[in-house]
Amino acid sequence: MLLTIRDLTVARGGLAILSGVDLTLAPGAALILRGPNGIGKTTLLRTIAGLQPARMGRIELPPEGAAYSGHADGLKATLTVAENLRFWASIYGQTDIAIAIAAMDLEALTDRPAQNLSAGQKRRLGLARLLVTGRRLWLLDEPTVSLDVASVARFGAAIHAHLACGGAALMATHIDLGLAGAEVLDLAPFRA
């Protein structure tokens, strides 16, 4: 398993919002978190990513950890597209950024500073960052926000390729990415 969660309770503002969460994610699998706004999808993903502590329960990740893509894009505004990707690749001990640039259709933008990108272009760059991490587990919070239809399809293809290579993805999204076999987990039964 790339992810195992047992009896997890997560909190926001000191108050438990989800409790008793159990799930596993095997290589090649995608799991989509669903529920109304405010139920705790983001809090759950941030807790799994290690950005905030769990109130109780157990989280088992791969030894290398996970790659997290949240609402903030994680971009350096004054660096170009290529410089941003090289920076993130170096953080994760990787060197090749060409696949990420091609996958998210950033070839024409490689020399443009991130601060001069549109919201959709910034989102594509932020998602391209996942491709340079080398991490098998991706944690994605509303990854298609600001993307046009063609970019959603590109991202869907990147997810398919990641899963086909033994990766896994846990994501909060209301967009159909065409992931055949992806399971859906409704978080309503886990509301604290």
PDB file of N, CA and C in Angstrom, residues 67-70 72-75 84-85 87-89 92 100 104 106 123-134 138:
ATOM      1  N   ALA A  67       3.754  13.935  -2.517  1.00  0.00           N
ATOM      2  CA  ALA A  67       3.761  15.265  -3.132  1.00  0.00           C
ATOM      3  C   ALA A  67       2.374  15.854  -2.926  1.00  0.00           C
ATOM      4  N   TYR A  68       2.314  17.076  -2.422  1.00  0.00           N
ATOM      5  CA  TYR A  68       1.047  17.735  -2.123  1.00  0.00           C
ATOM      6  C   TYR A  68       0.867  18.947  -3.015  1.00  0.00           C
ATOM      7  N   SER A  69      -0.315  19.067  -3.607  1.00  0.00           N
ATOM      8  CA  SER A  69      -0.672  20.248  -4.383  1.00  0.00           C
ATOM      9  C   SER A  69      -1.958  20.797  -3.809  1.00  0.00           C
ATOM     10  N   GLY A  70      -1.852  21.954  -3.169  1.00  0.00           N
ATOM     11  CA  GLY A  70      -3.010  22.562  -2.525  1.00  0.00           C
ATOM     12  C   GLY A  70      -3.453  23.817  -3.239  1.00  0.00           C
ATOM     13  N   ALA A  72      -2.532  26.963  -2.651  1.00  0.00           N
ATOM     14  CA  ALA A  72      -1.394  27.838  -2.976  1.00  0.00           C
ATOM     15  C   ALA A  72      -0.543  27.136  -4.023  1.00  0.00           C
ATOM     16  N   ASP A  73      -0.058  27.887  -4.983  1.00  0.00           N
ATOM     17  CA  ASP A  73       0.643  27.255  -6.112  1.00  0.00           C
ATOM     18  C   ASP A  73       2.097  26.902  -5.841  1.00  0.00           C
ATOM     19  N   GLY A  74       2.704  27.437  -4.793  1.00  0.00           N
ATOM     20  CA  GLY A  74       4.088  27.095  -4.470  1.00  0.00           C
ATOM     21  C   GLY A  74       5.097  27.617  -5.471  1.00  0.00           C
ATOM     22  N   LEU A  75       4.755  28.682  -6.179  1.00  0.00           N
ATOM     23  CA  LEU A  75       5.636  29.214  -7.216  1.00  0.00           C
ATOM     24  C   LEU A  75       6.422  30.416  -6.692  1.00  0.00           C
ATOM     25  N   ASN A  84      11.439  27.727 -11.999  1.00  0.00           N
ATOM     26  CA  ASN A  84      10.591  27.179 -10.940  1.00  0.00           C
ATOM     27  C   ASN A  84      10.652  25.658 -10.943  1.00  0.00           C
ATOM     28  N   LEU A  85      10.533  25.053 -12.117  1.00  0.00           N
ATOM     29  CA  LEU A  85      10.550  23.590 -12.188  1.00  0.00           C
ATOM     30  C   LEU A  85      11.927  23.029 -11.825  1.00  0.00           C
ATOM     31  N   PHE A  87      14.005  24.414  -9.763  1.00  0.00           N
ATOM     32  CA  PHE A  87      14.087  24.574  -8.315  1.00  0.00           C
ATOM     33  C   PHE A  87      13.404  23.407  -7.616  1.00  0.00           C
ATOM     34  N   TRP A  88      12.154  23.114  -7.986  1.00  0.00           N
ATOM     35  CA  TRP A  88      11.418  22.030  -7.327  1.00  0.00           C
ATOM     36  C   TRP A  88      12.038  20.678  -7.614  1.00  0.00           C
ATOM     37  N   ALA A  89      12.526  20.469  -8.835  1.00  0.00           N
ATOM     38  CA  ALA A  89      13.192  19.198  -9.156  1.00  0.00           C
ATOM     39  C   ALA A  89      14.414  19.009  -8.259  1.00  0.00           C
ATOM     40  N   TYR A  92      13.654  17.843  -4.744  1.00  0.00           N
ATOM     41  CA  TYR A  92      13.299  16.423  -4.666  1.00  0.00           C
ATOM     42  C   TYR A  92      14.372  15.504  -5.238  1.00  0.00           C
ATOM     43  N   ALA A 100       7.627  17.250 -17.583  1.00  0.00           N
ATOM     44  CA  ALA A 100       6.635  18.081 -16.907  1.00  0.00           C
ATOM     45  C   ALA A 100       6.213  19.254 -17.787  1.00  0.00           C
ATOM     46  N   MET A 104       2.203  19.465 -19.324  1.00  0.00           N
ATOM     47  CA  MET A 104       1.291  20.556 -18.982  1.00  0.00           C
ATOM     48  C   MET A 104       1.316  21.693 -20.009  1.00  0.00           C
ATOM     49  N   LEU A 106       3.669  23.685 -21.401  1.00  0.00           N
ATOM     50  CA  LEU A 106       4.320  24.912 -20.945  1.00  0.00           C
ATOM     51  C   LEU A 106       5.499  25.321 -21.829  1.00  0.00           C
ATOM     52  N   ARG A 123      -1.600  27.583 -12.538  1.00  0.00           N
ATOM     53  CA  ARG A 123      -2.086  26.299 -12.044  1.00  0.00           C
ATOM     54  C   ARG A 123      -1.407  25.157 -12.782  1.00  0.00           C
ATOM     55  N   ARG A 124      -1.257  25.285 -14.113  1.00  0.00           N
ATOM     56  CA  ARG A 124      -0.572  24.240 -14.891  1.00  0.00           C
ATOM     57  C   ARG A 124       0.867  24.086 -14.418  1.00  0.00           C
ATOM     58  N   LEU A 125       1.539  25.202 -14.137  1.00  0.00           N
ATOM     59  CA  LEU A 125       2.910  25.144 -13.631  1.00  0.00           C
ATOM     60  C   LEU A 125       2.943  24.490 -12.254  1.00  0.00           C
ATOM     61  N   GLY A 126       2.007  24.846 -11.401  1.00  0.00           N
ATOM     62  CA  GLY A 126       1.939  24.225 -10.083  1.00  0.00           C
ATOM     63  C   GLY A 126       1.726  22.722 -10.170  1.00  0.00           C
ATOM     64  N   LEU A 127       0.918  22.284 -11.119  1.00  0.00           N
ATOM     65  CA  LEU A 127       0.687  20.847 -11.303  1.00  0.00           C
ATOM     66  C   LEU A 127       1.890  20.168 -11.950  1.00  0.00           C
ATOM     67  N   ALA A 128       2.582  20.873 -12.827  1.00  0.00           N
ATOM     68  CA  ALA A 128       3.799  20.316 -13.433  1.00  0.00           C
ATOM     69  C   ALA A 128       4.828  19.998 -12.353  1.00  0.00           C
ATOM     70  N   ARG A 129       4.774  20.759 -11.268  1.00  0.00           N
ATOM     71  CA  ARG A 129       5.676  20.528 -10.137  1.00  0.00           C
ATOM     72  C   ARG A 129       5.545  19.098  -9.612  1.00  0.00           C
ATOM     73  N   LEU A 130       4.330  18.551  -9.631  1.00  0.00           N
ATOM     74  CA  LEU A 130       4.129  17.164  -9.190  1.00  0.00           C
ATOM     75  C   LEU A 130       4.991  16.197  -9.994  1.00  0.00           C
ATOM     76  N   LEU A 131       5.108  16.477 -11.275  1.00  0.00           N
ATOM     77  CA  LEU A 131       5.806  15.572 -12.189  1.00  0.00           C
ATOM     78  C   LEU A 131       7.314  15.558 -11.985  1.00  0.00           C
ATOM     79  N   VAL A 132       7.843  16.542 -11.264  1.00  0.00           N
ATOM     80  CA  VAL A 132       9.293  16.578 -11.033  1.00  0.00           C
ATOM     81  C   VAL A 132       9.660  16.144  -9.617  1.00  0.00           C
ATOM     82  N   THR A 133       8.687  15.687  -8.846  1.00  0.00           N
ATOM     83  CA  THR A 133       8.982  15.289  -7.463  1.00  0.00           C
ATOM     84  C   THR A 133       9.524  13.877  -7.350  1.00  0.00           C
ATOM     85  N   GLY A 134       9.148  12.998  -8.274  1.00  0.00           N
ATOM     86  CA  GLY A 134       9.537  11.599  -8.162  1.00  0.00           C
ATOM     87  C   GLY A 134       8.751  10.859  -7.087  1.00  0.00           C
ATOM     88  N   TRP A 138       0.499  11.120  -4.729  1.00  0.00           N
ATOM     89  CA  TRP A 138       0.114  12.513  -4.942  1.00  0.00           C
ATOM     90  C   TRP A 138      -1.128  12.814  -4.123  1.00  0.00           C
TER      91      TRP A 138
END
